[in-house]
Coordinates of C-alpha atoms in Angstrom, one line a residue:
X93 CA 116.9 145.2 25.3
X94 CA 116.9 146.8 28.5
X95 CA 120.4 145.8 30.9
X96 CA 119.5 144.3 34.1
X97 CA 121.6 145.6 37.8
X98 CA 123.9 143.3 39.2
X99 CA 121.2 142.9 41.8
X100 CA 118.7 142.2 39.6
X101 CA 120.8 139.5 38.0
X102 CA 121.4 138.1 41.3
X103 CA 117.6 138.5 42.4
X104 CA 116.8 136.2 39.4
X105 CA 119.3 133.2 40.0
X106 CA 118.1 133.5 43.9
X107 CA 114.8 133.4 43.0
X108 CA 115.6 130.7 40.7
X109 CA 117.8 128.7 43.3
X110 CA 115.1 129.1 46.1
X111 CA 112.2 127.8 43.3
X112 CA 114.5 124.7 42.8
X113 CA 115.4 124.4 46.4
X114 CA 112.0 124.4 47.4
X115 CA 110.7 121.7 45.0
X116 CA 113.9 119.7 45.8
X117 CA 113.3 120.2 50.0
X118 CA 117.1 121.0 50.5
X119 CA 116.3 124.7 51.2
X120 CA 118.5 124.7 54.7
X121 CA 121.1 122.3 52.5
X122 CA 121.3 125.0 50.1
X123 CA 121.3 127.5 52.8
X124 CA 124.1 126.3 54.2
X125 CA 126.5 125.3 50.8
X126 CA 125.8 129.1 50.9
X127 CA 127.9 129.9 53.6
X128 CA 130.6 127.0 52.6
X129 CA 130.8 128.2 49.2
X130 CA 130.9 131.9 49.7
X131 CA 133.7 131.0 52.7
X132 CA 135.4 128.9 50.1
X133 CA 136.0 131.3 47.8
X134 CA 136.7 133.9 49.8
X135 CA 139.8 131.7 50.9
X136 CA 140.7 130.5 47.2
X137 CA 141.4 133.4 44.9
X138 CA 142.6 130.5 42.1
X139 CA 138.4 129.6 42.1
X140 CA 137.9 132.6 39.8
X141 CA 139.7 131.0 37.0
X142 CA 136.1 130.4 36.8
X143 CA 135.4 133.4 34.9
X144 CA 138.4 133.7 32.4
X145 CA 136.1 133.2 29.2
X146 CA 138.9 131.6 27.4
X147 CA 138.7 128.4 29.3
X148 CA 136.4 126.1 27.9
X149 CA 132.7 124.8 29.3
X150 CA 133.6 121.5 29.6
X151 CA 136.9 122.5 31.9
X152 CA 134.7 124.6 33.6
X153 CA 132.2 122.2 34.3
X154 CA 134.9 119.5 35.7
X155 CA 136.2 122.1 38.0
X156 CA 133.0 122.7 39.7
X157 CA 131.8 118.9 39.7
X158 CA 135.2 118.7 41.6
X159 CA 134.1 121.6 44.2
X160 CA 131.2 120.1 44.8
X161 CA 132.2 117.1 45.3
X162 CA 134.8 118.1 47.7
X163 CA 132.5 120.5 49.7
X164 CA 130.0 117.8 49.7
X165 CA 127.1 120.4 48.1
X166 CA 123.9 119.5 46.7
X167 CA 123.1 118.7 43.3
X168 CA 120.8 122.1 43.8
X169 CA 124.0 124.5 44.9
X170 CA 126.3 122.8 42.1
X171 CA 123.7 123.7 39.1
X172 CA 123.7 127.1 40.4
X173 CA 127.5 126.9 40.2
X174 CA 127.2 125.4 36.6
X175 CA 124.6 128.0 35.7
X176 CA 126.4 130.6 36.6
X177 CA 130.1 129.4 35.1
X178 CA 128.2 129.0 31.7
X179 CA 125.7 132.6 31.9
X180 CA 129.7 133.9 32.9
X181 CA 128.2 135.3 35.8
X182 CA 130.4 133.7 38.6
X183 CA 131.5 136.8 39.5
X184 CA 128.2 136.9 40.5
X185 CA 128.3 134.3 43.6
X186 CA 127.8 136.3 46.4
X187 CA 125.1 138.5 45.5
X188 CA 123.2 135.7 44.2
X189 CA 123.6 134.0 47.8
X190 CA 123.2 137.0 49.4
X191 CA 119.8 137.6 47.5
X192 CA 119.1 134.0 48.3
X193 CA 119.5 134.6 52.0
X194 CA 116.9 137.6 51.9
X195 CA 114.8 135.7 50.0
X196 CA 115.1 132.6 52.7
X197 CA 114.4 134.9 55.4
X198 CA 111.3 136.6 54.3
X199 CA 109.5 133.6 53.3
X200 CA 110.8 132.6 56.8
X201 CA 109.2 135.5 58.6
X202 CA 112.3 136.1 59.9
X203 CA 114.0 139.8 60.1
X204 CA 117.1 140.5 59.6
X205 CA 119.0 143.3 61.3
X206 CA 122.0 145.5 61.0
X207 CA 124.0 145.9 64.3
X208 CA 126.9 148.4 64.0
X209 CA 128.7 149.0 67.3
X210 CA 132.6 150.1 67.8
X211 CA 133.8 146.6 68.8
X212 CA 132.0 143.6 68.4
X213 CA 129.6 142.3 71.2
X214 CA 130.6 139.6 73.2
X215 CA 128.3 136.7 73.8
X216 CA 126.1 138.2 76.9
X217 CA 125.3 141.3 75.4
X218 CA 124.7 139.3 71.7
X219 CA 121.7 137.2 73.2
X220 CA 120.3 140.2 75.4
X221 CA 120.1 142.3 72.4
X222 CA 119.3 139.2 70.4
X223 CA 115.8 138.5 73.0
X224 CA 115.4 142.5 73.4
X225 CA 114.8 142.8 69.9
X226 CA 113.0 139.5 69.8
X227 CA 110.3 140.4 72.2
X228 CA 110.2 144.1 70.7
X229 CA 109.4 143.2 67.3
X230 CA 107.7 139.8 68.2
X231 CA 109.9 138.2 65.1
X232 CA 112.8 135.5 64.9
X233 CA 115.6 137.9 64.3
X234 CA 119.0 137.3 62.6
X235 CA 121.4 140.4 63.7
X236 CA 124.0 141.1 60.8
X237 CA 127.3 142.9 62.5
X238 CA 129.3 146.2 61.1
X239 CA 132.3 147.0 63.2
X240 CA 132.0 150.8 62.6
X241 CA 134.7 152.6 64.8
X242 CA 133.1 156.0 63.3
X243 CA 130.3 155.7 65.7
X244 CA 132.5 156.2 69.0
X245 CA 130.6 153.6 71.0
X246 CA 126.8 152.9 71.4
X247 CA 124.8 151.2 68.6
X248 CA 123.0 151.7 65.2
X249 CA 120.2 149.2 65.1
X250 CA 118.8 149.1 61.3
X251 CA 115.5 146.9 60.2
X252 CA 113.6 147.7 57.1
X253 CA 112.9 151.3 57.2
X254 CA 113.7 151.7 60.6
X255 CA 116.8 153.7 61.8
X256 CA 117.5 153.5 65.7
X257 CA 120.8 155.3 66.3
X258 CA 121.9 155.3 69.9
X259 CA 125.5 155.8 69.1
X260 CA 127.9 158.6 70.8
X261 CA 127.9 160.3 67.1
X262 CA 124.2 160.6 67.0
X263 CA 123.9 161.7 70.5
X264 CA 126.4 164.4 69.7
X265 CA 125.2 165.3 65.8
X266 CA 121.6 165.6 67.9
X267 CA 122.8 167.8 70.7
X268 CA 124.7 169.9 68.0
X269 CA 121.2 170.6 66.2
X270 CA 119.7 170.8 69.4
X271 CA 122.2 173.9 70.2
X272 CA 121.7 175.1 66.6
X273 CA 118.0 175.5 67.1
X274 CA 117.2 173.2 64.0
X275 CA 115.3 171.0 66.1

């Protein structure tokens, strides 16, 4: 039998989660236990007790009946959880959300793009590249932040197969070929 990719594995129980979100109608519930649960165990190392195969189902399963309870999920968000705890793929968490979250935004029609700049943006320049890129690509857009110091100021703007780099470091690297003769 052929081994699946982390991201495969991930794909699957996204797929699956969205399937069940769908049919239960707490797709932006589920969307947002996402975030709460990802930023939860971020936080709480302890939670990854979770995936020490020696504890038993049952503990397990009290455990997360107890997180979701307390982060006040949905019955949708805490199967996943249980799913996962008994597949022993809850190490598994945040690529299955973050598969989840792709999955949300296509069927949205919205785009998602990478933003890496030197420092982050404050809030002027976040909505004037936020309605730039809006009106360019004629698409809700979601903008995903990397703090990349490597750059040296300027931006690298990614979206599917699109690259625009209008960084310092690209601007030099170009002038460089440029000077070369490569280009």
């Amino acid at each position: 039998m052929k081994k699946l990719s982390k991201i495969q594995v991930a794909q699957n129980y996204a797929k699956a989660l969205y399937e069940a979100a769908e049919i239960d109608k707490t797709l932006e519930k589920v969307f947002n236990d996402g975030k709460l649960i990802c930023d939860t165990f971020d936080s709480v190392e302890e939670i990854y007790i979770l995936n020490n195969p020696e504890i038993k189902f049952n503990q397990k399963s009290q455990i997360v009946s107890a997180i979701a309870k307390r982060l006040e999920i949905s019955k949708t968000s805490e199967n996943l959880l249980l799913t996962l705890v008994e597949n022993n793929r809850f190490n598994n968490i945040k690529a299955v959300f973050e598969q989840f979250y792709k999955l949300y935004y296509q069927k949205q029609g919205v785009l998602e793009v990478l933003v890496q700049s030197v420092q982050p943006l404050n809030d002027k320049q976040h909505d004037k590249l936020l309605n730039g890129l809006e009106k360019l690509l004629k698409r809700k857009i979601i903008i995903n932040y990397d703090i990349n110091p490597e750059i040296l100021g300027g931006l690298v703007i990614e979206f599917g197969t699109h690259r625009v780099d209008d960084s310092i470091k690209g601007k030099l690297n170009h002038l460089e070929q440029v000077m070369k003769g490569n280009i």
